[in-house]
Structure formats: structure tokens, C-alpha cells
Short mmCIF file of C-alpha atoms in Angstrom, two decimals:
data_model
loop_
_atom_site.label_atom_id
_atom_site.label_comp_id
_atom_site.label_asym_id
_atom_site.label_seq_id
_atom_site.Cartn_x
_atom_site.Cartn_y
_atom_site.Cartn_z
CA MET A 1 -46.85 -71.41 60.04
CA TYR A 2 -47.19 -69.39 56.87
CA ILE A 3 -46.27 -71.58 53.76
CA ALA A 4 -44.33 -69.79 51.21
CA ASP A 5 -41.89 -68.72 54.39
CA GLU A 6 -40.81 -72.48 54.89
CA THR A 7 -39.22 -75.69 52.61
CA TRP A 8 -40.40 -78.11 51.48
CA PRO A 9 -38.91 -80.28 53.92
CA GLU A 10 -40.36 -78.46 57.28
CA LEU A 11 -43.55 -78.77 55.21
CA GLY A 12 -42.86 -82.55 55.42
CA ASP A 13 -43.08 -82.30 59.19
CA TYR A 14 -46.17 -80.60 59.57
CA PHE A 15 -48.83 -82.61 56.83
CA SER A 16 -47.54 -86.04 59.13
CA ASP A 17 -49.04 -84.16 62.08
CA GLU A 18 -51.21 -81.92 61.35
CA SER A 19 -54.52 -82.16 58.23
CA LEU A 20 -55.42 -78.14 58.93
CA ALA A 21 -55.32 -75.62 56.35
CA LEU A 22 -56.61 -71.60 56.67
CA VAL A 23 -56.87 -70.34 52.98
CA PRO A 24 -57.40 -66.14 53.57
CA LEU A 25 -59.25 -64.73 51.05
CA GLY A 26 -60.92 -61.34 50.33
CA SER A 27 -61.27 -59.13 46.81
CA THR A 28 -59.76 -56.10 45.24
CA GLU A 29 -62.28 -53.35 44.98
CA GLN A 30 -63.67 -50.19 45.85
CA HIS A 31 -64.17 -49.39 49.04
CA GLY A 32 -64.78 -46.12 49.00
CA PRO A 33 -63.38 -42.63 48.68
CA HIS A 34 -61.49 -43.48 51.90
CA LEU A 35 -60.04 -46.63 51.90
CA PRO A 36 -57.86 -49.24 49.62
CA LEU A 37 -59.40 -51.40 47.13
CA ALA A 38 -57.46 -54.09 49.18
CA THR A 39 -59.40 -53.70 52.17
CA ASP A 40 -61.31 -57.09 52.02
CA HIS A 41 -57.78 -59.28 51.10
CA LEU A 42 -55.57 -57.29 53.23
CA ILE A 43 -58.40 -57.96 56.44
CA ALA A 44 -58.92 -62.06 55.44
CA GLU A 45 -54.66 -62.06 55.11
CA ALA A 46 -54.50 -60.19 58.96
CA PHE A 47 -56.65 -62.56 60.91
CA ALA A 48 -55.61 -66.15 58.86
CA ARG A 49 -51.67 -65.65 59.96
CA GLU A 50 -52.23 -64.31 63.09
CA ALA A 51 -54.75 -67.76 63.73
CA ALA A 52 -51.78 -69.69 62.21
CA GLU A 53 -49.22 -67.93 64.11
CA ARG A 54 -51.02 -68.70 67.71
CA THR A 55 -52.43 -72.05 66.15
CA GLY A 56 -49.27 -73.47 64.51
CA TYR A 57 -51.43 -74.58 61.48
CA LEU A 58 -50.78 -73.44 58.20
CA CYS A 59 -51.66 -70.48 56.28
CA THR A 60 -51.87 -70.83 52.86
CA PRO A 61 -51.22 -67.63 50.44
CA THR A 62 -54.34 -65.00 49.98
CA ILE A 63 -56.70 -65.10 47.13
CA ASN A 64 -56.99 -61.43 46.71
CA VAL A 65 -59.61 -61.45 44.34
CA GLY A 66 -62.70 -62.59 44.55
CA VAL A 67 -67.00 -62.32 43.21
CA SER A 68 -67.20 -58.99 43.04
CA PRO A 69 -69.17 -57.74 39.82
CA HIS A 70 -71.66 -55.43 41.26
CA HIS A 71 -69.04 -52.63 42.30
CA ARG A 72 -67.96 -52.52 38.48
CA GLN A 73 -68.80 -49.07 38.37
CA PHE A 74 -66.01 -47.90 39.82
CA ASN A 75 -62.90 -47.26 38.85
CA GLY A 76 -59.83 -50.35 39.51
CA THR A 77 -62.63 -53.10 40.48
CA MET A 78 -61.21 -56.22 40.06
CA TRP A 79 -63.37 -59.41 39.79
CA VAL A 80 -63.73 -63.12 38.22
CA ASP A 81 -67.08 -64.65 37.49
CA ALA A 82 -68.56 -66.87 40.26
CA PRO A 83 -68.20 -70.27 37.70
CA GLN A 84 -64.93 -70.37 37.34
CA PHE A 85 -63.66 -68.54 41.06
CA ARG A 86 -65.67 -71.35 42.29
CA ASP A 87 -63.20 -73.62 39.75
CA TYR A 88 -60.59 -72.02 40.47
CA VAL A 89 -60.75 -71.64 44.93
CA GLU A 90 -61.91 -76.15 44.01
CA SER A 91 -59.18 -76.59 42.18
CA PHE A 92 -56.99 -74.38 45.26
CA THR A 93 -58.33 -76.26 47.59
CA ARG A 94 -57.64 -79.60 46.29
CA ASN A 95 -54.33 -79.27 46.09
CA LEU A 96 -54.08 -79.51 49.34
CA THR A 97 -55.49 -82.31 49.86
CA TYR A 98 -52.17 -83.81 47.40
CA HIS A 99 -50.66 -82.76 50.73
CA GLY A 100 -52.27 -84.40 53.58
CA ILE A 101 -54.96 -81.59 54.29
CA ASP A 102 -58.43 -82.83 54.58
CA ARG A 103 -60.32 -79.52 56.81
CA VAL A 104 -59.79 -76.30 55.47
CA ILE A 105 -61.41 -72.44 56.97
CA TYR A 106 -61.87 -70.26 54.39
CA VAL A 107 -60.85 -67.26 55.95
CA ASN A 108 -63.65 -64.71 53.65
CA ALA A 109 -63.42 -61.15 54.28
CA HIS A 110 -65.34 -60.47 50.98
CA GLY A 111 -69.20 -60.71 51.57
CA GLY A 112 -69.49 -61.91 47.80
CA ASN A 113 -67.25 -64.21 48.52
CA ILE A 114 -69.69 -66.24 50.89
CA GLU A 115 -72.37 -68.43 48.67
CA HIS A 116 -69.58 -69.08 45.80
CA LEU A 117 -67.76 -70.50 48.49
CA ARG A 118 -69.90 -72.76 50.77
CA GLU A 119 -71.01 -74.22 47.03
CA VAL A 120 -67.24 -75.63 46.79
CA GLY A 121 -67.71 -76.66 50.31
CA ARG A 122 -70.44 -78.70 49.58
CA ARG A 123 -68.09 -79.74 45.93
CA LEU A 124 -65.65 -80.93 48.06
CA ARG A 125 -67.57 -82.45 50.85
CA ASP A 126 -70.00 -84.44 48.96
CA ASP A 127 -66.79 -86.11 46.59
CA GLU A 128 -65.93 -86.80 50.64
CA GLU A 129 -62.29 -85.86 49.64
CA LEU A 130 -62.30 -82.57 52.31
CA TYR A 131 -64.34 -80.77 54.90
CA ALA A 132 -64.01 -76.73 54.26
CA ILE A 133 -65.84 -74.00 55.90
CA GLU A 134 -66.16 -70.52 55.43
CA TRP A 135 -65.47 -67.69 58.29
CA MET A 136 -66.33 -64.10 58.25
CA TRP A 137 -64.74 -62.26 60.22
CA ASN A 138 -67.37 -59.88 61.95
CA ASP A 139 -69.67 -62.57 61.26
CA SER A 140 -68.19 -63.77 64.29
CA ILE A 141 -68.65 -60.99 66.58
CA PRO A 142 -71.86 -59.11 65.88
CA GLU A 143 -72.27 -58.28 69.40
CA LEU A 144 -69.57 -56.28 69.39
CA VAL A 145 -69.73 -55.09 66.03
CA ASP A 146 -73.19 -53.64 67.03
CA ASP A 147 -72.57 -52.12 70.19
CA LEU A 148 -69.58 -50.09 69.00
CA PHE A 149 -70.44 -48.73 65.89
CA ALA A 150 -74.31 -47.03 65.50
CA GLN A 151 -74.47 -47.51 62.46
CA ASN A 152 -72.44 -49.84 60.72
CA GLY A 153 -72.62 -49.87 56.75
CA PRO A 154 -72.23 -52.87 55.82
CA HIS A 155 -69.81 -52.10 52.88
CA GLY A 156 -66.54 -49.82 53.21
CA GLY A 157 -68.35 -48.48 56.09
CA PRO A 158 -66.63 -47.77 60.00
CA LYS A 159 -65.59 -51.62 60.77
CA GLU A 160 -64.22 -52.09 57.54
CA THR A 161 -62.71 -48.95 58.03
CA ALA A 162 -61.82 -49.70 61.98
CA MET A 163 -59.87 -52.48 61.16
CA ILE A 164 -57.09 -50.41 58.05
CA GLN A 165 -57.56 -47.75 60.87
CA HIS A 166 -55.89 -50.86 63.14
CA LEU A 167 -53.95 -52.51 60.85
CA HIS A 168 -52.96 -50.82 58.08
CA PRO A 169 -53.29 -47.04 59.06
CA HIS A 170 -51.16 -45.24 56.32
CA LEU A 171 -53.65 -46.50 53.74
CA VAL A 172 -56.77 -44.61 55.63
CA ARG A 173 -57.55 -41.84 53.68
CA ASP A 174 -58.70 -39.83 57.69
CA ASP A 175 -59.29 -37.01 55.50
CA GLN A 176 -62.17 -38.30 53.40
CA LEU A 177 -64.41 -40.33 56.40
CA ALA A 178 -66.48 -37.09 56.25
CA ALA A 179 -66.39 -37.23 52.53
CA ALA A 180 -67.54 -40.84 53.18
CA ARG A 181 -70.47 -40.72 55.24
CA ASP A 182 -71.95 -37.53 52.99
CA GLY A 183 -71.81 -38.88 49.66
CA GLY A 184 -72.94 -42.16 51.29
CA VAL A 185 -76.25 -43.57 52.72
CA PRO A 186 -76.24 -45.13 56.10
CA ASP A 187 -77.39 -48.20 54.88
CA VAL A 188 -79.35 -50.14 52.25
CA GLU A 189 -82.82 -49.69 53.73
CA ALA A 190 -82.14 -45.68 53.14
CA ALA A 191 -81.52 -46.35 49.80
CA GLU A 192 -84.53 -47.06 49.76
CA THR A 193 -84.16 -49.99 46.91
CA ILE A 194 -85.76 -52.76 48.51
CA LYS A 195 -90.09 -52.09 47.20
CA TYR A 196 -92.19 -54.62 49.20
CA GLY A 197 -90.15 -57.18 50.01
CA SER A 198 -87.38 -57.19 46.91
CA ARG A 199 -84.23 -56.46 46.65
CA THR A 200 -84.38 -54.23 43.67
CA PHE A 201 -80.63 -53.67 43.39
CA TYR A 202 -77.92 -55.69 42.10
CA ASP A 203 -75.08 -53.42 41.36
CA ALA A 204 -73.11 -51.07 44.74
CA ALA A 205 -73.95 -47.76 42.18
CA ASP A 206 -77.79 -48.39 42.75
CA ASN A 207 -77.72 -47.72 46.36
CA THR A 208 -74.73 -45.42 47.10
CA GLU A 209 -73.09 -42.35 44.78
CA ASN A 210 -69.29 -43.27 46.33
CA GLY A 211 -70.03 -46.91 47.07
CA VAL A 212 -70.18 -47.39 51.03
CA LEU A 213 -72.91 -47.36 53.22
CA GLY A 214 -72.44 -46.44 57.57
CA ASP A 215 -70.63 -43.68 59.49
CA GLN A 216 -66.70 -43.44 58.74
CA THR A 217 -66.13 -41.13 60.51
CA ASP A 218 -67.60 -43.24 63.92
CA ALA A 219 -64.53 -45.73 63.06
CA THR A 220 -61.15 -46.01 65.20
CA ALA A 221 -58.27 -48.01 65.09
CA GLU A 222 -58.45 -48.42 68.78
CA LYS A 223 -62.28 -49.77 67.72
CA GLY A 224 -60.15 -51.94 64.70
CA ALA A 225 -58.49 -53.73 67.51
CA ARG A 226 -60.27 -54.72 69.89
CA MET A 227 -62.44 -56.53 66.54
CA PHE A 228 -59.32 -57.99 65.85
CA GLU A 229 -58.49 -59.42 69.28
CA GLU A 230 -61.74 -60.64 69.63
CA ALA A 231 -62.70 -62.14 66.02
CA THR A 232 -59.19 -63.92 66.27
CA ASP A 233 -59.83 -65.53 69.49
CA GLN A 234 -62.88 -66.51 67.52
CA LEU A 235 -61.28 -68.15 64.61
CA CYS A 236 -58.32 -69.90 66.89
CA GLN A 237 -61.53 -71.39 68.83
CA LEU A 238 -62.67 -72.72 65.36
CA CYS A 239 -58.88 -73.96 64.20
CA GLU A 240 -59.04 -76.56 67.53
CA TRP A 241 -62.86 -76.99 67.69
CA LEU A 242 -62.46 -78.70 63.33
CA ALA A 243 -58.90 -80.57 64.17
CA ASP A 244 -59.93 -81.98 67.02
CA GLN A 245 -62.90 -83.50 64.99
CA ARG A 246 -63.20 -87.06 63.55
CA PHE A 247 -63.40 -86.50 59.81
CA GLU A 248 -65.75 -89.47 59.08
CA ASN A 249 -68.02 -87.58 61.74
CA LEU A 250 -67.34 -84.75 59.14
CA MET A 251 -69.05 -86.27 55.58
CA PRO A 252 -72.50 -86.49 54.53
CA LYS A 253 -74.71 -88.34 56.51
CA PRO A 254 -76.19 -91.31 54.74
CA HIS A 255 -79.15 -91.83 52.59
CA VAL A 256 -82.08 -93.09 55.37
#
């Protein structure tokens, strides 16, 4: 169920019976010469909408701009600063509690959002108001990703390329796949910006001239479809697990 497609009386029926919502989040940032800036939020929305369709749980509108200042050197990248992002997501989520939601899954497709979503979840849980957890699609199927790609990226690599080939093939610049591979680096280690155990880089541009990593020519729509199906199954199982938990068991343990 997508919240924006429903009327308020129809949503009253949902809130009287269910207390779980899916919140998709991504970014609007560079993904190399071959993928659109919308890559992350398109992926997040696709997973959340599909899981909501299969399970009947509620999906909210997508948060399209995330914490992406590390991509700022590339044309068009948009971002919000981390404190403002956390405050916005917290306010957005607290809005859901007003309607009776007490558990949320942040369906996330941007690595730069992860630590901030975890912090928001902690704030809400510490207030014993709501239980919110972050879910990242590729983290739910790590073995499959490793099996499908010899060099998966991470950023703008073949796993994201394959996903967009599956979801929105018209947005992939297929004639730029080889250029993406040749103008980037295979992985962070190849960029030689890890020195004696220290990450000496702050921005994507410190590692790769065209903003991406991995071998994009290894991507296919068929691989994207397989990842989408298996990760969606994981998300649906997570929804059912979370919905079955007693709320008090999700809250912080008492002081010893």
C-alpha cells in the first residue's frame, strides 16, 4: 500500500490494524557517466513499493536527497548536511507515530545515509516512541552479489548498474559502460588512498576521476532481476519478523 495513493478514510482502516511502515531513502548524486543521479532513490523506492505490494504494509513517499557531500565535485550532486538530514528524518518518522505507527524500516540505498539513520533510530528508541531500523538492499544478499560480480564496486559499480538495467533500462547509458570502467578504479584499495590503516580520502574524487568503481561492463539486466527478487524476499521477511515482535521487547533494556 502506497500512502499517497490512498484516501484518509482508507488509511484509517490500515492504521487500526497495522503499525508498520516502510520509508524509502536514497540520494541524488553522481553515479558516473553511465547512470542517472537518481540511481539510489530509484532503487530504494522500487524495493519499498514492491515489498509493500507483496506484504500489504504501508510505504511512504521517498526521501530523495541524502547525505552526499563526498560527491559534491561532480556536476548536479545534491545533498543536505548530516545534522539537518537526521532532524528531517526524525521529524518525518515521528509524524508516523501520530497515526499509530510504532515500527519503521528505512529502506535505504545510499551508503552515506547509514550511520545517520542508525542515529535517528537510536533517538526514537531511547524515547521509547518507535522502533526504526535501517535496511540496505545489497547487505541483505552479500553472497549473491559476490557470486555475480568479480568486482562489484561499490559506488556506481556493476551491482547498481545491473539494478538500474533491470528497473529503468532507458536511463542506463550503455555506450558509456566501458568508459565508466576505464575511467574509474576497480576498488578503493586500487586507489591507494588507504595508508597504514588510515582512510586518507574524504571525497569520491580523491579515489576516482569519474566517480565510480568496479567493472560496469559485467552488469546485465538479468543479474539485476535476480538481485531484486532475492533482496525483496529478504525485505518481506524482515517486515513479517518486525510486525510479529512485541513492542516492549523492541525497547531498551532496563538499567542493570
